[in-house]
Short mmCIF file of C-alpha atoms in Angstrom, two decimals:
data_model
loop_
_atom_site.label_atom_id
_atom_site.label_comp_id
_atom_site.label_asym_id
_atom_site.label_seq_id
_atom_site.Cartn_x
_atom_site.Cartn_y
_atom_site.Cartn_z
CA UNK U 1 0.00 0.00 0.00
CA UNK U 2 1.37 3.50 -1.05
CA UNK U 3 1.58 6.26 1.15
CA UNK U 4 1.14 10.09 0.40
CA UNK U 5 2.26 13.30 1.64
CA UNK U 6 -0.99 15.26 0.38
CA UNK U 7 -0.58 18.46 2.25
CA UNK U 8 1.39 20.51 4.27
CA UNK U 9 1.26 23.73 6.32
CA UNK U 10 4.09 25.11 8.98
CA UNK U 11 3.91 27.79 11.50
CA UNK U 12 6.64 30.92 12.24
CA UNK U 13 6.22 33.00 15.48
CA UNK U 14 6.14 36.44 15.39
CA UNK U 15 8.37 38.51 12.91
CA UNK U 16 11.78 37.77 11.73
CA UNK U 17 14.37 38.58 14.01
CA UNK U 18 17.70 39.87 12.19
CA UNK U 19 21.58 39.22 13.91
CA UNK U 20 21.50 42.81 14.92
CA UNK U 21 17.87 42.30 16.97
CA UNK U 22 19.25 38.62 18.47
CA UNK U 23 20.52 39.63 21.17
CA UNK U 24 18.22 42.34 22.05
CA UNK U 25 15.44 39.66 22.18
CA UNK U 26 17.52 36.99 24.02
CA UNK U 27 19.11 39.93 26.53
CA UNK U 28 22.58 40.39 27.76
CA UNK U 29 24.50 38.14 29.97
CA UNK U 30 25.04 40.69 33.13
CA UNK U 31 24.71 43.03 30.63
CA UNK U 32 27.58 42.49 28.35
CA UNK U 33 27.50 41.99 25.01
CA UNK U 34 28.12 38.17 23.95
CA UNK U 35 32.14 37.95 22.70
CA UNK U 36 31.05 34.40 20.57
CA UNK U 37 27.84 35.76 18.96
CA UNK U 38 29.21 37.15 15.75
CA UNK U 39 31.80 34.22 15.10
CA UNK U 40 28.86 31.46 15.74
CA UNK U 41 26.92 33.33 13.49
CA UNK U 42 28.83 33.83 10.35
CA UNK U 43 29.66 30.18 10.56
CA UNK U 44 26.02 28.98 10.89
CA UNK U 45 24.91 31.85 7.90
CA UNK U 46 21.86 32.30 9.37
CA UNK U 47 20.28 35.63 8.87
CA UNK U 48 17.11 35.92 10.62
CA UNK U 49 14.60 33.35 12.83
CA UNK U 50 12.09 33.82 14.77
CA UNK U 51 11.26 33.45 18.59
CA UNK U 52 7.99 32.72 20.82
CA UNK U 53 9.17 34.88 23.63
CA UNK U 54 9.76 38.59 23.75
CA UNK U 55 12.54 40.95 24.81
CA UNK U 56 10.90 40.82 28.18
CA UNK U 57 10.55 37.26 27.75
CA UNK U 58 7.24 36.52 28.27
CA UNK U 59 6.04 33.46 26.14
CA UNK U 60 3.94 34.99 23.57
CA UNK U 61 2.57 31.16 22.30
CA UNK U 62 3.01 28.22 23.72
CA UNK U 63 4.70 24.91 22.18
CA UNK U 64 1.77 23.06 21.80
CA UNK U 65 -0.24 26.12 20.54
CA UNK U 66 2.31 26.28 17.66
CA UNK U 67 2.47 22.89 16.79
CA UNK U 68 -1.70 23.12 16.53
CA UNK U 69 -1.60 26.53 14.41
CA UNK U 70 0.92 24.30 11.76
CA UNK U 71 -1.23 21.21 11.98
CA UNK U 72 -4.78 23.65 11.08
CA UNK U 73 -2.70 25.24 8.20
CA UNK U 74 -1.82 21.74 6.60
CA UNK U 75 -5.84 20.69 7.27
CA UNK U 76 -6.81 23.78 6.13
CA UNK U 77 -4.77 22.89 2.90
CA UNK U 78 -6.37 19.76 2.43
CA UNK U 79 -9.67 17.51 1.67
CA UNK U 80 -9.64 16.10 5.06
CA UNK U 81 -11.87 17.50 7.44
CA UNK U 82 -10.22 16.97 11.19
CA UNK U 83 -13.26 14.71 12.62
CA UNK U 84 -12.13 12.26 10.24
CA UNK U 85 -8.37 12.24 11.13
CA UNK U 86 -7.44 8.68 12.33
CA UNK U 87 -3.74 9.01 13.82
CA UNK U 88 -1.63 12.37 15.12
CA UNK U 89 2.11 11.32 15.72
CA UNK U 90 4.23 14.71 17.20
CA UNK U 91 7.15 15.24 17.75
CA UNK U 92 9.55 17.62 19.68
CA UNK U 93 12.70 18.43 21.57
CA UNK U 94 10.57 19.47 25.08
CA UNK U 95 7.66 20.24 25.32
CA UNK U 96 5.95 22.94 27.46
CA UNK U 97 5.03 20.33 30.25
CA UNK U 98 8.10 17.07 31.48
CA UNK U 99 4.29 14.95 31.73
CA UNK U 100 1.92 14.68 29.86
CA UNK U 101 3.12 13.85 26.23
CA UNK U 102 3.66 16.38 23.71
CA UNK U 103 1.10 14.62 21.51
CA UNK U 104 -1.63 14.65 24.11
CA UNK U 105 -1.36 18.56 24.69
CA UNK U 106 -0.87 18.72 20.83
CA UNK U 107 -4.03 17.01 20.63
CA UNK U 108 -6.10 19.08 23.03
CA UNK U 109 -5.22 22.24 21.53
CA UNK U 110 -6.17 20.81 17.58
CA UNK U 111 -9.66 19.64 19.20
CA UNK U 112 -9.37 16.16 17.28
CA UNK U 113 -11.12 13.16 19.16
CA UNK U 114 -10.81 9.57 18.91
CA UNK U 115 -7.61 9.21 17.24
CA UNK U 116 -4.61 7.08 17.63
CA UNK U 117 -2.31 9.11 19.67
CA UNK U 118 2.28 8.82 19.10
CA UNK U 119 4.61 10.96 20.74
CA UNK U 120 8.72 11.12 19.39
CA UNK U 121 10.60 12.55 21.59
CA UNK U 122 14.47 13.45 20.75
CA UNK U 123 16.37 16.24 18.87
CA UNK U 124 16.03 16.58 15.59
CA UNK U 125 15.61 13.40 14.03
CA UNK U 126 12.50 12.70 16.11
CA UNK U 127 10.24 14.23 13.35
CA UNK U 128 11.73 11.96 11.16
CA UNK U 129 10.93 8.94 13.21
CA UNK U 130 7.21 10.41 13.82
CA UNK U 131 7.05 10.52 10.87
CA UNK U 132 8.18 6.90 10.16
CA UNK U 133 5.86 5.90 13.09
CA UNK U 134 2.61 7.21 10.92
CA UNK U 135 4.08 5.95 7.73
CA UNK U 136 4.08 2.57 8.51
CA UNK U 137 0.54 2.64 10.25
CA UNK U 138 -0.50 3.66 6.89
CA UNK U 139 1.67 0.80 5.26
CA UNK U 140 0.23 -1.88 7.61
CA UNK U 141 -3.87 -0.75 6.82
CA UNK U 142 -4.42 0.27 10.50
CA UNK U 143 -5.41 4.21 9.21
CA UNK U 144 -5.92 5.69 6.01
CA UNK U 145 -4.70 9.37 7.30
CA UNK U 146 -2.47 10.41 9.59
CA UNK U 147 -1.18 13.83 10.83
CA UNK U 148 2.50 13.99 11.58
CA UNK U 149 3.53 17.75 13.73
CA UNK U 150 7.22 18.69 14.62
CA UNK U 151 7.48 21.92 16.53
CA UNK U 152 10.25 23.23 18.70
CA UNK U 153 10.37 26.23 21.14
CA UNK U 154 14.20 26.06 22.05
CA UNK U 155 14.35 30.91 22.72
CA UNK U 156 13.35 30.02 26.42
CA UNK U 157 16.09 27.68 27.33
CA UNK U 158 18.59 31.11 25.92
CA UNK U 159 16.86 33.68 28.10
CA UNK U 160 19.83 35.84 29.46
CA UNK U 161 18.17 34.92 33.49
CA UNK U 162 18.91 31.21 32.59
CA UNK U 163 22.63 31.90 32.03
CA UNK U 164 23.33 34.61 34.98
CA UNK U 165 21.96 31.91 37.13
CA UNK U 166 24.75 29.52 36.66
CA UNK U 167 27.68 29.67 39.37
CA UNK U 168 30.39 28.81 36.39
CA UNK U 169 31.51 31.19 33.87
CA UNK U 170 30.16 30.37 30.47
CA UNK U 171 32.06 28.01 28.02
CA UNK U 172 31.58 27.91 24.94
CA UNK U 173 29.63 24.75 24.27
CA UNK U 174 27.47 26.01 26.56
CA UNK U 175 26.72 29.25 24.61
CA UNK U 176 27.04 28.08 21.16
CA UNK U 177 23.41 26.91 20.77
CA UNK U 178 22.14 30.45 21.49
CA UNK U 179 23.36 31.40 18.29
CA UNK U 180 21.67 28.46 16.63
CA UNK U 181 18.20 27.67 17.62
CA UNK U 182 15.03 29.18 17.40
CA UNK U 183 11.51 28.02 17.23
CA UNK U 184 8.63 27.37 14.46
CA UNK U 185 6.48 24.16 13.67
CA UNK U 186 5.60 22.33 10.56
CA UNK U 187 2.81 19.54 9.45
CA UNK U 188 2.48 16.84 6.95
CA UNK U 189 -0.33 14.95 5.93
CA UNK U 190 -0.20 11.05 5.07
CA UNK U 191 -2.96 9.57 2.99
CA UNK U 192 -3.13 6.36 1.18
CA UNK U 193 -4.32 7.67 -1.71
CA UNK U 194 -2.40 10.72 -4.12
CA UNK U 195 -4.69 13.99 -3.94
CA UNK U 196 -3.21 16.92 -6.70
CA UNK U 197 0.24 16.84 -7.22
CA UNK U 198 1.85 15.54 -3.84
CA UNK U 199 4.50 13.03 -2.64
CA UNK U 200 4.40 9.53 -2.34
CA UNK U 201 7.09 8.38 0.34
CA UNK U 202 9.67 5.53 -1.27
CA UNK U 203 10.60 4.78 2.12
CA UNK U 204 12.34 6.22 5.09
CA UNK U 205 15.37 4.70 6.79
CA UNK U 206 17.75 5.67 9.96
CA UNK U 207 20.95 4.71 11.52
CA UNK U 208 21.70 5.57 15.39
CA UNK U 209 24.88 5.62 16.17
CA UNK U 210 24.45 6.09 19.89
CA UNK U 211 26.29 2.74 20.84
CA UNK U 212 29.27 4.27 19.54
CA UNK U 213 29.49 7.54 20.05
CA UNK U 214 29.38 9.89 23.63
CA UNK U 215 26.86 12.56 23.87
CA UNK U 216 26.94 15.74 21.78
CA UNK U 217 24.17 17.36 22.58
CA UNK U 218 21.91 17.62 25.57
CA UNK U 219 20.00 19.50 28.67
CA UNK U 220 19.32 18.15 31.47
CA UNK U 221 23.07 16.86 32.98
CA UNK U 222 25.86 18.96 34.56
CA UNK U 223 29.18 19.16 33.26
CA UNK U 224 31.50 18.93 36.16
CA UNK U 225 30.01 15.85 36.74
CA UNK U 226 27.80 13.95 34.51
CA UNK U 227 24.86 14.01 36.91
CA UNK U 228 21.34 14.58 35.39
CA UNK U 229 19.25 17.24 36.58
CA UNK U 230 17.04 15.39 38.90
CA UNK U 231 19.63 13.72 40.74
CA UNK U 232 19.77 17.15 42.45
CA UNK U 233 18.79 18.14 45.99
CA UNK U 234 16.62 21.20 44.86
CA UNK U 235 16.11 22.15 41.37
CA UNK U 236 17.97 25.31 42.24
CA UNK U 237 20.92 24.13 42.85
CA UNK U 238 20.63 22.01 39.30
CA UNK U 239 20.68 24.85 38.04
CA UNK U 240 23.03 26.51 39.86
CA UNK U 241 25.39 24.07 38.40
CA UNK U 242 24.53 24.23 34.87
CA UNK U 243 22.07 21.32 34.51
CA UNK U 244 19.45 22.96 32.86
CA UNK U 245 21.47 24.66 30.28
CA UNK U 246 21.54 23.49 26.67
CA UNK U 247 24.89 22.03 25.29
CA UNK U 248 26.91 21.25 22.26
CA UNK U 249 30.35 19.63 22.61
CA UNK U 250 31.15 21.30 19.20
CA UNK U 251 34.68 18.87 19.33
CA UNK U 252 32.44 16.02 18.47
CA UNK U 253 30.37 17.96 15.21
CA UNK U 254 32.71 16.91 12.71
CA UNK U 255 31.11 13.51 13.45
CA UNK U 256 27.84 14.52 12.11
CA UNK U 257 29.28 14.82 8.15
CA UNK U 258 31.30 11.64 8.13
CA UNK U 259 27.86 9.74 9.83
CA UNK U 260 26.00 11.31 7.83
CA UNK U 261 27.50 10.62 4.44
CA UNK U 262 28.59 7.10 5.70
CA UNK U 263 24.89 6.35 5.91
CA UNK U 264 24.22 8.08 2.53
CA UNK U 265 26.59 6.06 0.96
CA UNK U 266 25.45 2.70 2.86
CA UNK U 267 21.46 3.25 1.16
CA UNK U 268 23.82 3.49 -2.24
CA UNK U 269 24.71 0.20 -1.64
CA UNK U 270 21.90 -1.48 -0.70
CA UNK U 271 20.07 -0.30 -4.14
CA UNK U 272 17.66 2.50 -2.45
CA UNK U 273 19.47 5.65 -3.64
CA UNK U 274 20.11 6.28 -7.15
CA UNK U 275 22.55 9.12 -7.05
CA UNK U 276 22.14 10.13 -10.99
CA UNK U 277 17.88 9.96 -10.32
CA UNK U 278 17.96 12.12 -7.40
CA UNK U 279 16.01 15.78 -8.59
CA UNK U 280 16.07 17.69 -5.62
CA UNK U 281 17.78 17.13 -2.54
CA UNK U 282 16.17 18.47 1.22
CA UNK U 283 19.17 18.54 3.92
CA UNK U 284 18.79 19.62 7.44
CA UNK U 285 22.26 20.70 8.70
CA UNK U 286 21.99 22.63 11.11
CA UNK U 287 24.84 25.57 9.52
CA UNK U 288 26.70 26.97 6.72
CA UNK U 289 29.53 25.68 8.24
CA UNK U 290 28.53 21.79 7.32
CA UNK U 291 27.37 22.54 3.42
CA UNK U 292 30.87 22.80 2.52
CA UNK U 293 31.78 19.68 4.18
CA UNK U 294 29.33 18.05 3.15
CA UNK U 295 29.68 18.37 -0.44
CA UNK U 296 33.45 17.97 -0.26
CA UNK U 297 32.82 14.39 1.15
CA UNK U 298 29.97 13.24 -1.36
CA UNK U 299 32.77 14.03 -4.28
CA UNK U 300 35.49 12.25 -2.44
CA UNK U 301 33.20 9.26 -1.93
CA UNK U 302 32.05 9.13 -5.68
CA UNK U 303 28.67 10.20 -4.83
CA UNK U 304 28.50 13.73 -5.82
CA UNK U 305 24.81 15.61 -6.44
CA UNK U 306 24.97 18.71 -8.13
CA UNK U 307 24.52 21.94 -5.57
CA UNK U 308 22.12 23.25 -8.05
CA UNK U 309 19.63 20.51 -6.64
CA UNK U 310 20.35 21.73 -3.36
CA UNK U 311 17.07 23.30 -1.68
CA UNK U 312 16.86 25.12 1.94
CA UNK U 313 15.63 27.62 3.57
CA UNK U 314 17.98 27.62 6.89
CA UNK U 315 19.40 31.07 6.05
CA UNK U 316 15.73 33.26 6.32
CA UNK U 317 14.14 30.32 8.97
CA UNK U 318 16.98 29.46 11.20
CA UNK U 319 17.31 26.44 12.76
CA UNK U 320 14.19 24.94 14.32
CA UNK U 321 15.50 21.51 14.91
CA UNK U 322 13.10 18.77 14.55
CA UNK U 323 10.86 20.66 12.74
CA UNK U 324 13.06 22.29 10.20
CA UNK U 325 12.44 19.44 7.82
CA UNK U 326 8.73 19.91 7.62
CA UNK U 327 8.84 23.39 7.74
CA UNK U 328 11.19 23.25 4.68
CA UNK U 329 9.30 20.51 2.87
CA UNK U 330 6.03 22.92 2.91
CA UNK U 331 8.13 25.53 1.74
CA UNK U 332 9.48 23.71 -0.92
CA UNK U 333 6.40 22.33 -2.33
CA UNK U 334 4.85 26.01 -2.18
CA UNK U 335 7.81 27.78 -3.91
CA UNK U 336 10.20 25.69 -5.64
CA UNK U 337 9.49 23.56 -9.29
CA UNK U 338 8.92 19.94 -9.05
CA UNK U 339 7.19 17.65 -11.57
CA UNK U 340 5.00 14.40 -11.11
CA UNK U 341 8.26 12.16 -11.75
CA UNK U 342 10.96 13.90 -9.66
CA UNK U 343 12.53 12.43 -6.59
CA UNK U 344 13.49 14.24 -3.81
CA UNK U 345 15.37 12.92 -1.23
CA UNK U 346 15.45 14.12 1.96
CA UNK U 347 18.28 13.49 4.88
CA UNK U 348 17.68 14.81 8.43
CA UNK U 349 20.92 14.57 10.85
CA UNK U 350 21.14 14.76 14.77
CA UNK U 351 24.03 15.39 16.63
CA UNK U 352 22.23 14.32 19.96
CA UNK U 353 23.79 11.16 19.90
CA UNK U 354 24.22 11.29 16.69
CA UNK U 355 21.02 9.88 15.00
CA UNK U 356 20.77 10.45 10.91
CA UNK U 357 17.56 9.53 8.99
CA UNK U 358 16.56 9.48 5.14
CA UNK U 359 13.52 9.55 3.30
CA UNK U 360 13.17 9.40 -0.14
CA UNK U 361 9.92 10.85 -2.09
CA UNK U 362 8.39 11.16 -5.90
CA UNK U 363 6.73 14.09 -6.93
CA UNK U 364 2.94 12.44 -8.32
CA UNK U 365 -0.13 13.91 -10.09
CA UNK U 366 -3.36 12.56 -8.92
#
């Protein structure tokens, strides 16, 4: 049984927010001016994003609301009225609340009843693997429809409070993510049947490395001494120790390309990627810095795909994480020429503990 992607809608919050505005929205660390900010971002090339919190900091929409306002704008898209959605699978990095699932507040906030519920939870990559977890529902017979939502809300982990809190100075890995991140949601719709021109998903594949490789990127443990968050007398003093902050040990990164393309090149192998078919290709990394690399190994490894087939839209979105994929994808299939025929392949990497997932889609006309 085939499987569609028949709509699509994503949601930004607020207005863009430029590299000169960043910081003004994020505030000052005890009011000084960030020494890292301008190097992180002309490496990542990202010129504007946009935040759910203000320069005050209040929350201006929750996760959950976003995630809902990019799920109505890919029903709103479509023929599928929401009483008759079967299946909503979400996924994010945290959600507003530690309990109950993201999905279940997800749910509440769309107003859908009586579907089957599925939760990812992870960095990136867990779109990806909601995604896979509605995809093969689809592929078994147990729904014909399925919502899939990614949404991430990473501006109120870089509030400057959360920072000025710590009893450490700042490292780097520590502060490097404040550069990166910022928040948005995006929403696909799977049907078993084609509806206009839409994509039909090949298949979707991942490799976790996680049995290999240390931790890259996390919240939730302190530094000095590996100890997660809760493991803490008070939640103060978790913090006080830098628990609660949001890392990147950027010494492992490099990892990410060579996984990345190793996996690439392993679905060459096994028959499921055609290099010389391949029309359009959808990448989630995460910076500038990485495009370079990335190419430079696919040429080295025989495997080269022309940049001109290259499509994304990190520069004017930023980097929402796990839902930078979908939010691209809708962007893609609004904006960009495709043809019943073409196949796009799609590659979403995660430097959590280093995760990379692929999906591969053709472009068909009802």
């Amino acid at each position: 049984m085939s499987v569609y992607i028949t709509s699509t809608g994503h949601y930004l919050p607020g207005e863009p927010v430029d590299n000169e505005r960043i910081e003004a929205v994020l505030g000052l660390v005890h009011g000084k001016p960030s020494r890292l900010k301008r190097r992180i971002l002309q490496s990542n090339g990202i010129c504007q994003r946009h935040y759910a919190i203000d320069a005050e900091h209040n929350t201006l929409i929750s996760n959950g609301e976003m995630a809902a306002r990019a799920g109505r704008a890919c029903l709103d898209d479509s023929y599928l009225d929401k009483s008759r959605l079967e299946m909503l699978s979400v996924a994010t990095s945290q959600g507003d609340l530690v309990l109950p699932g993201f999905g279940s507040m997800v749910q509440a906030e769309l107003g859908v009843a009586d579907v089957e519920l599925h939760s990812s939870h992870g960095i990136c990559s867990s779109s990806m693997m909601a995604l896979k977890a509605a995809y093969t529902g689809l592929k078994a017979g147990e729904h014909d429809n399925a919502l899939v939502i990614a949404s991430e809300l990473a501006s109120r982990l870089f509030k400057a409070s959360r920072y000025e809190v710590v009893a450490q100075e700042i490292d780097f890995n520590a502060e490097f993510l404040r550069w990166m991140l910022s928040d948005g949601a995006g929403a696909l719709l799977l049907e078993n049947e084609p509806r206009r021109r839409c994509f039909r998903i090949d298949w979707i594949r991942g490799f976790s490395h996680a049995d290999a490789y240390p931790v890259c990127m996390s919240v939730g443990r302190a530094e000095s001494d590996g100890r997660s968050w809760q493991d803490f007398a008070t939640y103060a003093e978790a913090e006080a120790a830098g628990a609660l902050l949001i890392r990147q040990d950027v010494r492992l990164l490099d990892n990410i390309v060579k996984l990345g393309g190793d996996g690439l090149l392993r679905l060459i192998d096994e028959g499921r990627v055609e290099v010389g078919r391949i029309d359009h290709v959808l990448c989630h990394y995460s910076s500038h810095y990485f495009r370079g690399k990335i190419f430079d190994m696919l040429i080295q490894a025989g495997a080269a795909i022309p940049e001109e087939k290259w499509y994304t839209n990190l520069y004017t979105r930023g980097n929402t994480g796990c839902a930078s994929m979908f939010i691209m994808l809708d962007e893609f299939r609004r904006t960009q020429s495709h043809r019943a025929g073409d196949t796009i392949l799609c590659m979403v990497p995660e430097s959590g503990r280093f995760n990379n997932v692929y999906m591969q889609l053709t472009v068909v006309e009802e």
